[in-house]
PDB file of C-alpha atoms and ligand atoms in Angstrom:
ATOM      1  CA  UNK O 287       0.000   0.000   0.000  1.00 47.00           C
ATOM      2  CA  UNK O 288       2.741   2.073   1.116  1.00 52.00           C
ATOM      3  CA  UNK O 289       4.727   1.213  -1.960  1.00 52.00           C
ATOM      4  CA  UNK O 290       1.920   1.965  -4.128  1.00 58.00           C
ATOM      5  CA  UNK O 291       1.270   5.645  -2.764  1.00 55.00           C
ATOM      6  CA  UNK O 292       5.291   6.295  -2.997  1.00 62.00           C
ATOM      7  CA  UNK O 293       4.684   5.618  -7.094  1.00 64.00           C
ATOM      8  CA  UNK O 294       1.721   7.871  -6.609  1.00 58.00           C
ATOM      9  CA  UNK O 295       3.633  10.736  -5.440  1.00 61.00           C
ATOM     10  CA  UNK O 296       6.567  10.111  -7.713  1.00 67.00           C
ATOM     11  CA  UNK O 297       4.576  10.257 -10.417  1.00 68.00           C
ATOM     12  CA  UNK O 298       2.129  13.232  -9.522  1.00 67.00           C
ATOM     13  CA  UNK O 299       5.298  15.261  -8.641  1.00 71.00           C
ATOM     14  CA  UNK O 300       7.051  14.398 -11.920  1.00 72.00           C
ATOM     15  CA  UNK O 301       4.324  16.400 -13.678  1.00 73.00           C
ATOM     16  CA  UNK O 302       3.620  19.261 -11.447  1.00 73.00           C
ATOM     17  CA  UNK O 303       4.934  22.528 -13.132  1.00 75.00           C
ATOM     18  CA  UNK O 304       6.745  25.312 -12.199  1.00 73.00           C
ATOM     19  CA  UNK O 305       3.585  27.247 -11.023  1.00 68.00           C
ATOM     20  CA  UNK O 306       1.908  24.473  -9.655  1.00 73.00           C
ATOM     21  CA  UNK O 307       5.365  23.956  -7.515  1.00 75.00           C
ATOM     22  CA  UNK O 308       5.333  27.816  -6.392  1.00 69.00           C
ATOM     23  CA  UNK O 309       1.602  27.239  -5.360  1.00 65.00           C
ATOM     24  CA  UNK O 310       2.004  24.040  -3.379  1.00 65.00           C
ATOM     25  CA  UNK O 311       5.140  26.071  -1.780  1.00 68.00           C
ATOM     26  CA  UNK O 312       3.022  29.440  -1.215  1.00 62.00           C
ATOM     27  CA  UNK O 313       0.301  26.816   0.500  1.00 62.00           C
ATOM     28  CA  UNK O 314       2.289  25.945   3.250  1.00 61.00           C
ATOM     29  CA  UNK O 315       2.710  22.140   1.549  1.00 67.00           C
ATOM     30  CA  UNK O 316       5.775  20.728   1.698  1.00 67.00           C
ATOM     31  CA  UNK O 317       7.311  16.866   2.730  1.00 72.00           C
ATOM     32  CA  UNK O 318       5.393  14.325   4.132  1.00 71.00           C
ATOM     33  CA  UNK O 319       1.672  16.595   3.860  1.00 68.00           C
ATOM     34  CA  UNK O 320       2.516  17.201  -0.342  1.00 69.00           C
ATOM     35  CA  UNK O 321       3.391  13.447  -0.468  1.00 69.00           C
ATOM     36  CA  UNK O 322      -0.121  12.541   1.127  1.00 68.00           C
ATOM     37  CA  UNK O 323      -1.802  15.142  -0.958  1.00 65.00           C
ATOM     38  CA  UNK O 324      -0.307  14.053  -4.107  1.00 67.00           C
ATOM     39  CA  UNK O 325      -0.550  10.444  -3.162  1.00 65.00           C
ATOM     40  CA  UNK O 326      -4.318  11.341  -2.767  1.00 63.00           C
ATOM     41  CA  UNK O 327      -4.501  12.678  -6.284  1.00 60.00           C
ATOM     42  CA  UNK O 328      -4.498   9.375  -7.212  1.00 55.00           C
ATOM     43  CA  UNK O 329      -1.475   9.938  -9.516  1.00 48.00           C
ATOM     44  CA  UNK O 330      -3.622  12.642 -11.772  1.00 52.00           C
ATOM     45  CA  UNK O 331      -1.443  15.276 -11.143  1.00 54.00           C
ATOM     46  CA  UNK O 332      -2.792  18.773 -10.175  1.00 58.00           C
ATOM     47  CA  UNK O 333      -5.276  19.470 -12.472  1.00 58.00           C
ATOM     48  CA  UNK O 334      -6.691  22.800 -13.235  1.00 54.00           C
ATOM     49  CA  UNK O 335      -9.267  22.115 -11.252  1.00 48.00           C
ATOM     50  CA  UNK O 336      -7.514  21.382  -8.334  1.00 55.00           C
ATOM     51  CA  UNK O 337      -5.782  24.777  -8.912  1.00 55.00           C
ATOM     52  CA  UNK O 338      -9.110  26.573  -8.784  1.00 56.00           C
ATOM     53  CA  UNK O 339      -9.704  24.847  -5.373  1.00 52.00           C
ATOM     54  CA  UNK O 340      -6.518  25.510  -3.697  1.00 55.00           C
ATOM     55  CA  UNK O 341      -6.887  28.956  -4.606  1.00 54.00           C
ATOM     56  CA  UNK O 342     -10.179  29.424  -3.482  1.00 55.00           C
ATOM     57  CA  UNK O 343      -9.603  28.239   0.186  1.00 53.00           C
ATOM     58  CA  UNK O 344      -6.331  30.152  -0.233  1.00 53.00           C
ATOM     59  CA  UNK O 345      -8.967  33.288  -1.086  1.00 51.00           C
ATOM     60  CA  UNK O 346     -11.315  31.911   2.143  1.00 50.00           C
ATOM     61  CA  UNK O 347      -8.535  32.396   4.527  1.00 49.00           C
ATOM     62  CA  UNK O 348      -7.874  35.950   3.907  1.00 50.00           C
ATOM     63  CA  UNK O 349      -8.497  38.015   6.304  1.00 47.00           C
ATOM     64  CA  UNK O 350      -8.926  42.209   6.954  1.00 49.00           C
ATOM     65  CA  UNK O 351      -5.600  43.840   5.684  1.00 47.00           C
ATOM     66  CA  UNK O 352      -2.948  44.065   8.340  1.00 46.00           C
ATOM     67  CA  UNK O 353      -4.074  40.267   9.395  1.00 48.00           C
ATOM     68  CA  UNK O 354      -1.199  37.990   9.597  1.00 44.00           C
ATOM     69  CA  UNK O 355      -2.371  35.610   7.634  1.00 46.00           C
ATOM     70  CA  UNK O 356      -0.878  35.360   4.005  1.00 48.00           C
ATOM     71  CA  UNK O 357      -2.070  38.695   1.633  1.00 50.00           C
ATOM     72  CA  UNK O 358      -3.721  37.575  -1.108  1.00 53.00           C
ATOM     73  CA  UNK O 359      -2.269  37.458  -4.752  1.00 67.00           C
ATOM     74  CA  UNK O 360      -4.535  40.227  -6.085  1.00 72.00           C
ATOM     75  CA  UNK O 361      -4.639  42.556  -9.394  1.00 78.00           C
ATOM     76  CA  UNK O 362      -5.120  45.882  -9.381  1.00 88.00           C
ATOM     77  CA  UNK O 363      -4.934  46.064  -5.588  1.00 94.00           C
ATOM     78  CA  UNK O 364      -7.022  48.998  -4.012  1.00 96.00           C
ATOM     79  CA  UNK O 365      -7.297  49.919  -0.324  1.00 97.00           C
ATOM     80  CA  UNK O 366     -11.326  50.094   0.837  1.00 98.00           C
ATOM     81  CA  UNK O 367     -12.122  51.899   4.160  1.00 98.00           C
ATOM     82  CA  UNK O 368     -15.959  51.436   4.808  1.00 98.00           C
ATOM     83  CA  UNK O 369     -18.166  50.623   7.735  1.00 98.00           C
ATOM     84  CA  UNK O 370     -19.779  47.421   8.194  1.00 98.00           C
ATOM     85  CA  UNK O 371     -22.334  47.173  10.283  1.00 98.00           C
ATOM     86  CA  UNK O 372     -21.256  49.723  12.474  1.00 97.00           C
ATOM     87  CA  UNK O 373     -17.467  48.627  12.396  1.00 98.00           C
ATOM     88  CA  UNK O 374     -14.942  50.329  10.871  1.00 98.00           C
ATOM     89  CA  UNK O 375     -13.201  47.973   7.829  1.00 98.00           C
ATOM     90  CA  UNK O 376     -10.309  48.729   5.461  1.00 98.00           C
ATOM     91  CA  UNK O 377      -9.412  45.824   3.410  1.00 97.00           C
ATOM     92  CA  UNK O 378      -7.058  45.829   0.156  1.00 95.00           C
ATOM     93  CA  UNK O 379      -8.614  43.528  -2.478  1.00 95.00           C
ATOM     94  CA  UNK O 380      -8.410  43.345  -6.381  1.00 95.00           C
ATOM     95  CA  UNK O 381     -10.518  46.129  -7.661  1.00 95.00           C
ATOM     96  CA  UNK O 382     -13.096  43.462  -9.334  1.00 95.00           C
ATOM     97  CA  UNK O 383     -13.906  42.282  -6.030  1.00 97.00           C
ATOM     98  CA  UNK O 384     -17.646  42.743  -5.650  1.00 98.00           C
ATOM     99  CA  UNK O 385     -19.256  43.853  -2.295  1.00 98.00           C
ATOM    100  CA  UNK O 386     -21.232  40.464  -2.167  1.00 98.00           C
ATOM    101  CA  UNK O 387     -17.512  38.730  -2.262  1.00 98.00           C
ATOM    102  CA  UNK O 388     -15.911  41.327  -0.083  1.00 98.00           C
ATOM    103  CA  UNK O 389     -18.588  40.374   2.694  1.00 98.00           C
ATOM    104  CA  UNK O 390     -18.783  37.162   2.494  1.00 98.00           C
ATOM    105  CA  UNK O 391     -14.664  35.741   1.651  1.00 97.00           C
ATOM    106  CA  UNK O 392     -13.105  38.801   3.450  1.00 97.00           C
ATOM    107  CA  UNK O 393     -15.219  40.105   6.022  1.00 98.00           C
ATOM    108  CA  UNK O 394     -16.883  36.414   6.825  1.00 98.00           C
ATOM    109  CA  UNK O 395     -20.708  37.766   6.782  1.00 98.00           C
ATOM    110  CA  UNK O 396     -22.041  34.723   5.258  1.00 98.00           C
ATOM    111  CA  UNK O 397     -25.452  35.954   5.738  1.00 98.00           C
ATOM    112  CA  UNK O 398     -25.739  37.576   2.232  1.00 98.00           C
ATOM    113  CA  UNK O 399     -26.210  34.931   0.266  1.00 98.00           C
ATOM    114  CA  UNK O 400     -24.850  34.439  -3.561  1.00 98.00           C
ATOM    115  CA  UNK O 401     -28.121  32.756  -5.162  1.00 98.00           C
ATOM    116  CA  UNK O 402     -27.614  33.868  -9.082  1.00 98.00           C
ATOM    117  CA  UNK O 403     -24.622  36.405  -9.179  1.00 98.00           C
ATOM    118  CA  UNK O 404     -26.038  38.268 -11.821  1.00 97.00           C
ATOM    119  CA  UNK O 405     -28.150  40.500 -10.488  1.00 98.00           C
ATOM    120  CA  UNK O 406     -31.335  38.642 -11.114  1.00 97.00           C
ATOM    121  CA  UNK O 407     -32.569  37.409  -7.170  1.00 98.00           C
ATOM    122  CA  UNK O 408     -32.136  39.387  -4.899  1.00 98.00           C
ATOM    123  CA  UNK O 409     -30.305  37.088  -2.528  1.00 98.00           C
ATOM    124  CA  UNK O 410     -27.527  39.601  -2.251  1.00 98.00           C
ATOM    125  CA  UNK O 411     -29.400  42.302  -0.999  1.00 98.00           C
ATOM    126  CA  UNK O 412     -27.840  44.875   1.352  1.00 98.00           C
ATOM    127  CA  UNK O 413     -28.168  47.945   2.355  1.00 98.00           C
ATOM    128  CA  UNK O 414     -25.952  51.364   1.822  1.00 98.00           C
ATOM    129  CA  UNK O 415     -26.494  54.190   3.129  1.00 98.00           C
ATOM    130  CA  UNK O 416     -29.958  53.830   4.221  1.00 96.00           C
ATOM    131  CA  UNK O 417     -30.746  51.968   0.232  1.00 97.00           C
ATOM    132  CA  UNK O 418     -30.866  49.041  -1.019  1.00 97.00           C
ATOM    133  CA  UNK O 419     -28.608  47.158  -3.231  1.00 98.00           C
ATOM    134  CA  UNK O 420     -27.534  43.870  -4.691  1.00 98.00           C
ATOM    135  CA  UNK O 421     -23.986  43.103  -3.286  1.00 98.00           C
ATOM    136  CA  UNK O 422     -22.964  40.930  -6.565  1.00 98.00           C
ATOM    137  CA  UNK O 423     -23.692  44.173  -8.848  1.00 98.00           C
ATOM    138  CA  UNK O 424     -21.634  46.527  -6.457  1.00 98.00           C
ATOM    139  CA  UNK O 425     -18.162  46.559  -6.739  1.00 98.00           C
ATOM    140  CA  UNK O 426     -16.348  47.060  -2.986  1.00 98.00           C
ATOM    141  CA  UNK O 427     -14.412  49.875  -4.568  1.00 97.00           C
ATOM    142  CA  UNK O 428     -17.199  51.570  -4.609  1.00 97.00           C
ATOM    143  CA  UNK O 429     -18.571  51.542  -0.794  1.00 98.00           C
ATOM    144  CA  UNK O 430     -15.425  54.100   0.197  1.00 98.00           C
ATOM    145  CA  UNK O 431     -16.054  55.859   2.923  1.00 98.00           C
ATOM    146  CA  UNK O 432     -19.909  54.248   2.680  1.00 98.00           C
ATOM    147  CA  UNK O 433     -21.994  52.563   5.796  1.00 98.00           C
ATOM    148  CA  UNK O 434     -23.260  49.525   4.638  1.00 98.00           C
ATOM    149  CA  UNK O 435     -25.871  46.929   6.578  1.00 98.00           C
ATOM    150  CA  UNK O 436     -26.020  43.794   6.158  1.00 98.00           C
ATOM    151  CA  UNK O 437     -28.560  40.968   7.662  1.00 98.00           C
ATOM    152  CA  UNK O 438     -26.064  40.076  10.279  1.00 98.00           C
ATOM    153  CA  UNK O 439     -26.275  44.196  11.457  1.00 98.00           C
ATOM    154  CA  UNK O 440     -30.138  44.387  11.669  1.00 98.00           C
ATOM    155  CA  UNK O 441     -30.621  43.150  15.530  1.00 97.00           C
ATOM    156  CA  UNK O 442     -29.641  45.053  18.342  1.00 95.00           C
ATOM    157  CA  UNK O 443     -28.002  42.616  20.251  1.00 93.00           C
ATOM    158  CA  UNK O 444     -30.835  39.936  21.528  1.00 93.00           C
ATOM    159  CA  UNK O 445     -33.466  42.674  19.949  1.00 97.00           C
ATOM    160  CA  UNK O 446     -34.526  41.945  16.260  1.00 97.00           C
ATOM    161  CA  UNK O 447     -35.645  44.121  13.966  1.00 97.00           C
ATOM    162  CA  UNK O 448     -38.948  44.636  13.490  1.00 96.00           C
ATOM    163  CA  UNK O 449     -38.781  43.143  10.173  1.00 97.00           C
ATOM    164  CA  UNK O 450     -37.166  39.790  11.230  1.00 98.00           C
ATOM    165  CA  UNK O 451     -40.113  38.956  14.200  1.00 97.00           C
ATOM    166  CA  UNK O 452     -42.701  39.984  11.846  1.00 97.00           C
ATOM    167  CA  UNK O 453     -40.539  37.649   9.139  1.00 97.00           C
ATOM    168  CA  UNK O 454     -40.753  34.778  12.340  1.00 97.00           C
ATOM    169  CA  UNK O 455     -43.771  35.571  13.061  1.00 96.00           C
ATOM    170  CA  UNK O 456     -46.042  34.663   9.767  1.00 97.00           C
ATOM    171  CA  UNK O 457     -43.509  32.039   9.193  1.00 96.00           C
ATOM    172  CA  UNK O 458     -42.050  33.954   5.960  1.00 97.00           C
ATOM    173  CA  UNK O 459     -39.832  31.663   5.147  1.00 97.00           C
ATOM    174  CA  UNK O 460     -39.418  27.807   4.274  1.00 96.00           C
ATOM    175  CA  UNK O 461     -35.850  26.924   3.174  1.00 97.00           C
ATOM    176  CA  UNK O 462     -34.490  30.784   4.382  1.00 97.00           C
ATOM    177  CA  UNK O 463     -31.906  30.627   1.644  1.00 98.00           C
ATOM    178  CA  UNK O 464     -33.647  33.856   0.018  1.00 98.00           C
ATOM    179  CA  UNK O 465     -34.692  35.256   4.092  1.00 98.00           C
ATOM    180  CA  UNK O 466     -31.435  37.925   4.162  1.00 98.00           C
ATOM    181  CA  UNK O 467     -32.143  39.275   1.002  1.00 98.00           C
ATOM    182  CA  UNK O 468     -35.772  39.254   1.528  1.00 98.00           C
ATOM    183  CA  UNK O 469     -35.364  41.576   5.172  1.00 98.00           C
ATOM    184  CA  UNK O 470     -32.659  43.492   3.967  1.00 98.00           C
ATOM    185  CA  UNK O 471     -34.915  44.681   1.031  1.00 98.00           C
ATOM    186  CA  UNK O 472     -37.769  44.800   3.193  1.00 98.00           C
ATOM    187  CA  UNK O 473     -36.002  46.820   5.547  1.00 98.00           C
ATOM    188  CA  UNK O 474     -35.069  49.890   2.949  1.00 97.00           C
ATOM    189  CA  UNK O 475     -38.765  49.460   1.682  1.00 96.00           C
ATOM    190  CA  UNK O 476     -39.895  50.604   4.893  1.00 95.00           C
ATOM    191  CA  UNK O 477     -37.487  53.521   4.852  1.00 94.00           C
ATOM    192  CA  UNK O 478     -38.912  54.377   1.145  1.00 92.00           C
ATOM    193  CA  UNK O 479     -42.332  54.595   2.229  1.00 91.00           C
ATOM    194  CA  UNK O 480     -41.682  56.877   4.588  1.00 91.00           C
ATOM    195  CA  UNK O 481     -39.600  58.945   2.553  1.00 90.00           C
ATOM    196  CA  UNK O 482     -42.683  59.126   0.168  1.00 84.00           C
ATOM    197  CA  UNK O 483     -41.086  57.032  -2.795  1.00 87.00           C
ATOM    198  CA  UNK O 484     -42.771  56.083  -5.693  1.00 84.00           C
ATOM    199  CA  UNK O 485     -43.297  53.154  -7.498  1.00 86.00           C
ATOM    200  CA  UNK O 486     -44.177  51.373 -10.582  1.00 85.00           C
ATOM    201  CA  UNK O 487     -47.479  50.728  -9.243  1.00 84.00           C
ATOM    202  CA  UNK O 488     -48.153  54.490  -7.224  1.00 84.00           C
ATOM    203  CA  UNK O 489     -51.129  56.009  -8.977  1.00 80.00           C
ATOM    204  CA  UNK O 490     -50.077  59.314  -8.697  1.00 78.00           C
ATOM    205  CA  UNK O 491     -46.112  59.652  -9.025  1.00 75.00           C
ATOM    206  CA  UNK O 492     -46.313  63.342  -9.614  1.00 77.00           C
ATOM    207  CA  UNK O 493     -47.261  64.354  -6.283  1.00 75.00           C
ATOM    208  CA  UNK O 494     -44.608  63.199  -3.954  1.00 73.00           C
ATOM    209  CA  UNK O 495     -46.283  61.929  -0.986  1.00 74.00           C
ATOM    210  CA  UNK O 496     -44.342  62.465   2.756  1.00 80.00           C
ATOM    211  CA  UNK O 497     -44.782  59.125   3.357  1.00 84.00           C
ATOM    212  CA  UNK O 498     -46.579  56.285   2.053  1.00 82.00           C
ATOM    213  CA  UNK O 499     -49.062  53.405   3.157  1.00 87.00           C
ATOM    214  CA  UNK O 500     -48.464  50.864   1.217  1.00 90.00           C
ATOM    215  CA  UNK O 501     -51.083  48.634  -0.286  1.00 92.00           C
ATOM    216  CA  UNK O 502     -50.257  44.807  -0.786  1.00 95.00           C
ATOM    217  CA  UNK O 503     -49.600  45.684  -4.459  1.00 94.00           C
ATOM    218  CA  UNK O 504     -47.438  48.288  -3.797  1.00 93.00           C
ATOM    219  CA  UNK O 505     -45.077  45.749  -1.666  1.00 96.00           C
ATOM    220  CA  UNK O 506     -45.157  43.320  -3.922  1.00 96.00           C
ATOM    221  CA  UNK O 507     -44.100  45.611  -6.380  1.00 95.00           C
ATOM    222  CA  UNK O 508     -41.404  46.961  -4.792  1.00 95.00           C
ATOM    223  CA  UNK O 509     -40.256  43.418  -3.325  1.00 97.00           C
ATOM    224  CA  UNK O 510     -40.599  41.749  -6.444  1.00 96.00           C
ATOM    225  CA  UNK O 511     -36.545  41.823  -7.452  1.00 97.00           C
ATOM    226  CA  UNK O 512     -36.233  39.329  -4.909  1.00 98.00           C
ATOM    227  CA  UNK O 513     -37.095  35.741  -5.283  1.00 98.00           C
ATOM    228  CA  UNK O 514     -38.459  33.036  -3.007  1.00 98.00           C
ATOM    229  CA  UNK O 515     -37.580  29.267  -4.875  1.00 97.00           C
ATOM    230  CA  UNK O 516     -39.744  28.314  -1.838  1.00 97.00           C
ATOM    231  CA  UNK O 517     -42.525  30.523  -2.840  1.00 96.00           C
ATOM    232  CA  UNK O 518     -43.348  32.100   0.619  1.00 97.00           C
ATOM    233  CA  UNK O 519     -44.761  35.271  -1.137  1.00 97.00           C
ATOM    234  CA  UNK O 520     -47.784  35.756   0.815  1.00 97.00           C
ATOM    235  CA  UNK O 521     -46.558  35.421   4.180  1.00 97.00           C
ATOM    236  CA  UNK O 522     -43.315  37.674   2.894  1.00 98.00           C
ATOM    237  CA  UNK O 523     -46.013  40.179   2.029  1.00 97.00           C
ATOM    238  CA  UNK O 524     -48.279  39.700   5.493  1.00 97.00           C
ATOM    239  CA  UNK O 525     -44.984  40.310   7.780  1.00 97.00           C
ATOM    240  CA  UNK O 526     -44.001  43.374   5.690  1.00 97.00           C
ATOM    241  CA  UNK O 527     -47.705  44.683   5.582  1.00 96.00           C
ATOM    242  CA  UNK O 528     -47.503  43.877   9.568  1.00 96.00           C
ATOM    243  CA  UNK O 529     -44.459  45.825   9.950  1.00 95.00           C
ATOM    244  CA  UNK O 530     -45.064  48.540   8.215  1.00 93.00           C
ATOM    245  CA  UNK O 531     -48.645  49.652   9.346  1.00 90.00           C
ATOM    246  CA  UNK O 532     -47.818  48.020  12.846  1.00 86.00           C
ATOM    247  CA  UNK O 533     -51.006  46.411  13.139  1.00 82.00           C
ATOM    248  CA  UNK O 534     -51.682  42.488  13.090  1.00 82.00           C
ATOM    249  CA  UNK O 535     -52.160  41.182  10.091  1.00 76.00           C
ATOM    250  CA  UNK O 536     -53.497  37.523   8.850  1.00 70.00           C
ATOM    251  CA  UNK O 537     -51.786  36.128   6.160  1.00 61.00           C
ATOM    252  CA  UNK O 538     -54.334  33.769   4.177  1.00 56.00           C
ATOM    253  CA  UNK O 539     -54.616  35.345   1.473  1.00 48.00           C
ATOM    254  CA  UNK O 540     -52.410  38.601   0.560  1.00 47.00           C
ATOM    255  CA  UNK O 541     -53.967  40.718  -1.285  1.00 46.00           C
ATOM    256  CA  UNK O 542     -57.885  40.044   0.740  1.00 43.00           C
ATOM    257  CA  UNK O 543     -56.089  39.582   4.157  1.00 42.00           C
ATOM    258  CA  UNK O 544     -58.029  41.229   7.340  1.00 41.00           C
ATOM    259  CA  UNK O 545     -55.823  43.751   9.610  1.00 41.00           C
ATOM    260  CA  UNK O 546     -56.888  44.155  13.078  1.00 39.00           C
ATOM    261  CA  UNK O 547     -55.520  46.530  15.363  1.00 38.00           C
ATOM    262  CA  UNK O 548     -52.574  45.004  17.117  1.00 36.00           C
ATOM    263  CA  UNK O 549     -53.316  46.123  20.811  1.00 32.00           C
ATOM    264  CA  UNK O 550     -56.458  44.467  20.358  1.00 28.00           C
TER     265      UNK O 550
HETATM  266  S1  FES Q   9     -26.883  36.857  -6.187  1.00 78.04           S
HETATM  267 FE1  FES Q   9     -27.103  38.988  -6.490  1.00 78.04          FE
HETATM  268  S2  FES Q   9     -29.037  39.172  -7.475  1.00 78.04           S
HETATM  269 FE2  FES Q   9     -28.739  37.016  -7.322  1.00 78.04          FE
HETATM  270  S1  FES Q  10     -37.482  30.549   1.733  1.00 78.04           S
HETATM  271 FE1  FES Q  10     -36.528  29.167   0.352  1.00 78.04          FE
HETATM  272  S2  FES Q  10     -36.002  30.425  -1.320  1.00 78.04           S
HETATM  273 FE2  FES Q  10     -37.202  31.713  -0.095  1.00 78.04          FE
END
């Protein structure tokens, strides 16, 4: 067995190249842990693919800049300086780096979650300065100097927001992939209503309102960039409707649901 893993190694090592050498090196894998992981290869040699890997958990492990862990091989390195969630963060990453990226392999908010990374569900959302945005579309370059809120921001300590126990509450959720998204968005709706904000779907979008009820249309309007695979609209729409005109709300049907005063 031994024997056999020793020709494993001989061979994979016999066609590593140069860069594949300088990666293994850069890794941190030298003597007995490269023979295992080469012996592992099963004699294939590293592949492209295993490349990709490596350098992917090499990207995972970075950490804010000035971390002693290893700085990552980057183009076009710029230096951010931003606030996350009410913490101050400067990180130097390649220029592409989008905020969705940033968050989740720099700053290790995993909340935000990367569902099509194209713009297209929402799953991203966050929140800049007081707006909403979708963090795979944003490049981090671009949040200099900017406060930006993400799911993992929202409570105050054991307090949630009202959005996430109205979200717990009607059970707006199945799976939860799409959940972050789904508050964060909900969240800056709220803030647009009462900034008096139109919409697709406002019937009168020449007078600027000071602030807005919403009717069920108009939230799903405005909520409809973000999608739920598990199809949890109506409950999505009860907890925002409950949230937003503060009064109980049953979720049946939205769109006919009954709202009763919450003291009640
Ligand atoms: S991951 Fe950003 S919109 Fe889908
Ligand atoms: S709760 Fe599963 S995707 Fe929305």
């Amino acid at each position: 067995m031994a024997f056999q893993e020793n020709e494993l190694f001989d061979d994979a090592e016999q066609q590593m190249t140069a860069d594949e050498e300088a990666l293994l090196d850069e890794l941190g894998i030298f003597g007995d842990s490269r023979r295992k992981f080469l012996g592992q290869l099963g004699g294939a040699g590293l592949g492209a693919l295993v490349l990709e890997v490596l350098a992917e958990e090499k990207a995972l492990a970075f950490g804010d800049a000035g971390s002693p862990l290893v700085a990552p091989a980057v183009e076009n390195p710029v230096t951010v300086s931003f606030t996350v969630n009410g913490a101050k963060k400067s990180l130097e990453l390649d220029s592409r780096m989008t905020l969705l990226d940033a968050l989740r392999e720099r700053l290790g908010l995993t909340g935000s979650k990367k569902g099509c990374d194209h713009g297209q569900c929402g799953a991203c959302t966050v929140i800049i300065d007081g707006r909403r945005v979708l963090g795979c579309l944003t490049l981090t370059a671009q949040c200099e100097g900017r406060d930006v809120t993400t799911i993992e921001g929202l409570a105050k300590g054991d307090a949630l927001h009202p959005i996430q126990t109205a979200f717990i509450k009607h059970d707006a959720f199945q799976c939860g992939f799409c959940t972050p998204g789904q508050i964060c968005s909900a969240v800056a709706l709220m803030q647009e209503a009462k900034n008096g904000d139109a919409s697709y779907v406002t019937p009168n979008i020449r007078q600027k309102a000071a602030t807005l009820q919403l009717s069920d249309e108009e939230i799903r309007e405005r909520m409809s960039g973000n999608l739920c695979r598990c199809g949890a609209y109506p409950n999505i729409v009860a907890a925002i409707r409950e949230a937003h005109t503060g009064k109980a709300t049953d979720a049946m049907a939205a769109g006919t649901m009954e709202v009763h005063d919450a003291t009640v």
